[in-house]
Amino acid sequence: MSLHFILDPELTAELCERIVELWVDVTNAGGAVGFVAPVTATEVRTIADPTLEGIEDGPDRLLLGYDGGRLVAMAIFTDPRFHLKTHLRVLTRVMVHPDTQGRGFGAALMREAERVGRDLGLAALHVTVRDGSGLDRFYRRLGYREVGRWPGAIRVAPGDDRDEILMWRGLAET
Ligand SMILES: CC(C)(COP(=O)(O)OP(=O)(O)OC[C@H]1O[C@@H](n2cnc3c(N)ncnc32)[C@H](O)[C@@H]1OP(=O)(O)O)[C@@H](O)C(=O)NCCC(=O)NCCS
């Protein structure tokens, strides 16, 4: 089965709930999307609510991936909110539901994000990656390269500080 994508869906209350559920399930399966497991929906909403407001009111954009009728993937085009960076977006909250990981959906989501980025006339996409679980390999395979890192920037737990890897993909590149 393949994913189909929706860019900028109408953010109904029900869709917002589905997004929070996806975010919770991904985190509780060990995903590095702003939290450390275990999390509840209430905890995720502390970040999800302002994130969804930034999409609803702008300037951010939301890309969702559906397997049949089921929401299984998402990524957010986060605007740097800086007038000298209007040619860039940071792709944030890149996630695929744990039930459907390892089937190529993550790669398909990133390729769609790249296509959208080109359509929007962007020069490049950035991602920031929590080091320590091999996630940078996922992005490297999709043409992103490491352009820097903030040492120990992410405190996953006391005594467990992880580098934040800054990755970049120019959209003029093939
Ligand atoms: C990272 C993620 C989006 C990848 O999605 P996916 O659907 O599982 O990935 P795919 O099946 O498309 O895999 C594409 C390739 O990347 C590799 N890959 C996937 N996840 C990986 C990981 N966590 N570490 C290293 N390599 C990974 C796969 O092995 C595959 O390689 P192959 O082509 O040689 O088989 C998904 O695992 C996820 O949601 N993780 C939790 C959330 C998260 O941490 N997001 C990253 C935020 S920076």
CSV table of C-alpha atoms and ligand atoms in Angstrom, one decimal:
chain,number,residue,atom,x,y,z
A,1,MET,CA,0.0,0.0,0.0
A,2,SER,CA,1.2,3.5,-0.6
A,3,LEU,CA,0.8,6.8,1.2
A,4,HIS,CA,-1.3,9.6,-0.1
A,5,PHE,CA,-0.6,13.1,1.1
A,6,ILE,CA,-2.6,16.2,2.1
A,7,LEU,CA,-0.9,19.6,2.4
A,8,ASP,CA,-2.6,22.2,4.6
A,9,PRO,CA,-5.7,20.2,5.7
A,10,GLU,CA,-8.5,21.9,7.5
A,11,LEU,CA,-7.5,21.7,11.1
A,12,THR,CA,-10.8,20.4,12.6
A,13,ALA,CA,-10.9,19.4,16.3
A,14,GLU,CA,-11.0,15.8,15.3
A,15,LEU,CA,-8.0,16.0,13.1
A,16,CYS,CA,-6.1,17.8,15.9
A,17,GLU,CA,-6.9,14.9,18.1
A,18,ARG,CA,-5.7,12.4,15.5
A,19,ILE,CA,-2.4,14.4,15.2
A,20,VAL,CA,-1.9,14.4,19.0
A,21,GLU,CA,-2.6,10.6,19.1
A,22,LEU,CA,0.0,10.0,16.4
A,23,TRP,CA,2.5,12.2,18.2
A,24,VAL,CA,1.9,10.3,21.5
A,25,ASP,CA,2.2,6.8,19.8
A,26,VAL,CA,5.4,7.8,18.0
A,27,THR,CA,6.9,9.2,21.2
A,28,ASN,CA,6.0,6.2,23.3
A,29,ALA,CA,7.6,3.9,20.7
A,30,GLY,CA,10.9,5.9,21.2
A,31,GLY,CA,10.6,8.6,18.6
A,32,ALA,CA,12.6,11.8,18.9
A,33,VAL,CA,9.9,14.4,18.3
A,34,GLY,CA,10.2,16.8,21.2
A,35,PHE,CA,9.5,14.5,24.1
A,36,VAL,CA,10.9,11.5,25.9
A,37,ALA,CA,8.7,8.5,26.6
A,38,PRO,CA,6.4,7.9,28.3
A,39,VAL,CA,4.1,10.8,27.5
A,40,THR,CA,0.4,11.4,27.7
A,41,ALA,CA,-1.8,13.3,25.3
A,42,THR,CA,-2.1,16.2,27.8
A,43,GLU,CA,1.7,16.5,27.8
A,44,VAL,CA,2.0,16.4,24.0
A,45,ARG,CA,-0.7,19.1,23.7
A,46,THR,CA,1.6,21.6,25.6
A,47,ILE,CA,3.7,21.6,22.4
A,48,ALA,CA,1.1,20.4,19.9
A,49,ASP,CA,-1.4,23.2,20.6
A,50,PRO,CA,0.9,26.1,19.9
A,51,THR,CA,2.4,24.2,16.9
A,52,LEU,CA,-1.1,23.7,15.4
A,53,GLU,CA,-1.8,27.4,16.0
A,54,GLY,CA,1.3,28.3,14.0
A,55,ILE,CA,-0.2,26.2,11.2
A,56,GLU,CA,-3.8,27.4,11.4
A,57,ASP,CA,-2.8,31.1,11.8
A,58,GLY,CA,0.4,30.8,9.7
A,59,PRO,CA,3.1,30.9,8.7
A,60,ASP,CA,3.8,27.2,9.1
A,61,ARG,CA,2.4,24.5,6.8
A,62,LEU,CA,1.4,20.9,7.5
A,63,LEU,CA,1.9,17.8,5.4
A,64,LEU,CA,0.0,14.7,6.4
A,65,GLY,CA,0.4,11.1,5.1
A,66,TYR,CA,-2.6,8.7,5.0
A,67,ASP,CA,-2.5,4.9,4.6
A,68,GLY,CA,-6.0,4.4,3.3
A,69,GLY,CA,-8.1,6.5,5.6
A,70,ARG,CA,-5.7,6.4,8.5
A,71,LEU,CA,-3.4,9.2,9.4
A,72,VAL,CA,0.1,7.6,9.8
A,73,ALA,CA,2.6,10.3,8.9
A,74,MET,CA,3.3,14.0,9.3
A,75,ALA,CA,5.9,16.7,8.8
A,76,ILE,CA,5.7,20.5,9.4
A,77,PHE,CA,7.2,23.2,7.3
A,78,THR,CA,8.3,25.5,10.0
A,79,ASP,CA,9.0,29.0,8.9
A,80,PRO,CA,12.2,30.5,10.5
A,81,ARG,CA,10.1,33.7,11.2
A,82,PHE,CA,13.1,35.8,10.2
A,83,HIS,CA,12.9,38.1,7.1
A,84,LEU,CA,16.4,37.1,5.9
A,85,LYS,CA,15.5,33.4,5.9
A,86,THR,CA,12.3,33.4,3.8
A,87,HIS,CA,14.0,31.0,1.3
A,88,LEU,CA,14.3,28.3,3.9
A,89,ARG,CA,12.0,26.1,6.0
A,90,VAL,CA,12.8,23.7,8.9
A,91,LEU,CA,11.1,20.4,8.6
A,92,THR,CA,9.9,19.5,12.1
A,93,ARG,CA,8.0,16.7,13.8
A,94,VAL,CA,8.8,14.3,11.0
A,95,MET,CA,7.1,11.1,12.1
A,96,VAL,CA,5.5,7.8,10.9
A,97,HIS,CA,3.2,5.7,13.1
A,98,PRO,CA,5.2,2.9,14.7
A,99,ASP,CA,2.8,0.3,13.3
A,100,THR,CA,3.7,1.4,9.8
A,101,GLN,CA,7.4,2.2,10.2
A,102,GLY,CA,10.0,0.4,8.1
A,103,ARG,CA,7.7,0.2,5.0
A,104,GLY,CA,9.1,3.2,3.1
A,105,PHE,CA,6.6,5.7,4.3
A,106,GLY,CA,9.2,7.9,6.0
A,107,ALA,CA,11.2,8.1,2.8
A,108,ALA,CA,8.0,8.8,0.8
A,109,LEU,CA,7.0,11.6,3.2
A,110,MET,CA,10.4,13.2,2.9
A,111,ARG,CA,10.3,13.0,-0.9
A,112,GLU,CA,6.9,14.6,-0.9
A,113,ALA,CA,8.2,17.4,1.4
A,114,GLU,CA,11.0,18.0,-1.0
A,115,ARG,CA,8.6,18.2,-3.9
A,116,VAL,CA,6.4,20.7,-1.9
A,117,GLY,CA,9.5,22.7,-1.0
A,118,ARG,CA,10.4,23.0,-4.7
A,119,ASP,CA,6.8,24.0,-5.5
A,120,LEU,CA,7.0,26.7,-2.8
A,121,GLY,CA,10.2,28.0,-4.4
A,122,LEU,CA,12.4,27.2,-1.4
A,123,ALA,CA,16.1,27.0,-1.7
A,124,ALA,CA,16.7,24.5,1.1
A,125,LEU,CA,15.2,22.4,3.8
A,126,HIS,CA,16.7,21.9,7.3
A,127,VAL,CA,16.2,19.3,9.9
A,128,THR,CA,17.5,19.0,13.4
A,129,VAL,CA,18.2,15.5,14.7
A,130,ARG,CA,18.6,14.1,18.2
A,131,ASP,CA,21.9,12.1,18.0
A,132,GLY,CA,22.3,8.7,19.4
A,133,SER,CA,19.8,6.5,17.6
A,134,GLY,CA,21.0,6.5,14.1
A,135,LEU,CA,18.3,8.8,12.8
A,136,ASP,CA,20.8,10.9,10.8
A,137,ARG,CA,21.3,7.9,8.6
A,138,PHE,CA,17.6,8.1,7.5
A,139,TYR,CA,18.2,11.7,6.4
A,140,ARG,CA,21.6,11.1,4.8
A,141,ARG,CA,20.0,8.5,2.5
A,142,LEU,CA,17.6,11.2,1.4
A,143,GLY,CA,20.3,13.7,0.4
A,144,TYR,CA,20.6,15.7,3.6
A,145,ARG,CA,24.0,16.4,4.9
A,146,GLU,CA,25.3,17.3,8.3
A,147,VAL,CA,26.3,21.0,8.4
A,148,GLY,CA,26.9,21.3,12.1
A,149,ARG,CA,26.0,20.1,15.6
A,150,TRP,CA,25.2,21.7,19.0
A,151,PRO,CA,27.1,19.5,21.5
A,152,GLY,CA,25.0,18.0,24.2
A,153,ALA,CA,22.1,20.4,23.4
A,154,ILE,CA,19.4,17.9,24.2
A,155,ARG,CA,19.1,16.6,27.7
A,156,VAL,CA,17.1,13.4,27.3
A,157,ALA,CA,17.7,12.5,31.0
A,158,PRO,CA,20.1,13.6,33.7
A,159,GLY,CA,23.5,12.4,32.5
A,160,ASP,CA,22.3,11.7,29.0
A,161,ASP,CA,23.0,14.8,26.9
A,162,ARG,CA,22.8,14.3,23.1
A,163,ASP,CA,24.2,16.4,20.3
A,164,GLU,CA,21.7,18.1,18.1
A,165,ILE,CA,22.7,17.4,14.5
A,166,LEU,CA,21.9,20.2,12.0
A,167,MET,CA,21.1,18.7,8.6
A,168,TRP,CA,20.5,20.5,5.3
A,169,ARG,CA,19.3,19.7,1.8
A,170,GLY,CA,19.6,22.2,-1.0
A,171,LEU,CA,16.6,22.0,-3.3
A,172,ALA,CA,18.5,23.0,-6.4
A,173,GLU,CA,20.3,19.7,-6.0
A,174,THR,CA,18.8,16.6,-7.5
B,1,LIG,C1,12.4,8.3,11.2
B,1,LIG,C2,11.1,7.8,10.6
B,1,LIG,C3,10.3,9.0,10.1
B,1,LIG,C4,11.4,6.9,9.4
B,1,LIG,O1,10.2,6.4,8.8
B,1,LIG,P1,10.1,4.9,8.3
B,1,LIG,O2,8.8,4.8,7.5
B,1,LIG,O3,10.3,4.0,9.4
B,1,LIG,O4,11.3,4.9,7.3
B,1,LIG,P2,11.5,4.1,5.9
B,1,LIG,O5,10.8,2.8,6.0
B,1,LIG,O6,11.0,5.0,4.8
B,1,LIG,O7,13.1,3.9,5.8
B,1,LIG,C5,13.9,4.5,4.9
B,1,LIG,C6,15.3,4.2,5.1
B,1,LIG,O8,15.8,4.8,6.3
B,1,LIG,C7,16.2,3.8,7.3
B,1,LIG,N1,15.8,4.2,8.6
B,1,LIG,C8,14.5,4.4,9.0
B,1,LIG,N2,14.5,4.8,10.3
B,1,LIG,C9,15.7,4.8,10.7
B,1,LIG,C10,16.3,5.1,11.9
B,1,LIG,N3,15.6,5.4,13.0
B,1,LIG,N4,17.7,5.0,12.0
B,1,LIG,C11,18.4,4.7,10.9
B,1,LIG,N5,17.9,4.4,9.7
B,1,LIG,C12,16.6,4.5,9.6
B,1,LIG,C13,15.6,2.5,6.8
B,1,LIG,O9,16.3,1.4,7.3
B,1,LIG,C14,15.5,2.7,5.4
B,1,LIG,O10,16.7,2.3,4.8
B,1,LIG,P3,16.7,1.3,3.5
B,1,LIG,O11,16.2,2.1,2.4
B,1,LIG,O12,18.1,0.8,3.4
B,1,LIG,O13,15.8,0.2,3.9
B,1,LIG,C15,10.3,6.9,11.6
B,1,LIG,O14,11.1,5.8,12.0
B,1,LIG,C16,9.8,7.7,12.8
B,1,LIG,O15,8.7,8.2,12.8
B,1,LIG,N6,10.6,7.6,13.8
B,1,LIG,C17,10.1,8.2,15.1
B,1,LIG,C18,10.0,9.7,15.0
B,1,LIG,C19,11.3,10.4,14.9
B,1,LIG,O16,12.3,10.1,15.7
B,1,LIG,N7,11.5,11.3,13.9
B,1,LIG,C20,12.7,11.9,13.6
B,1,LIG,C21,12.6,13.4,14.0
B,1,LIG,S1,14.2,14.2,13.7
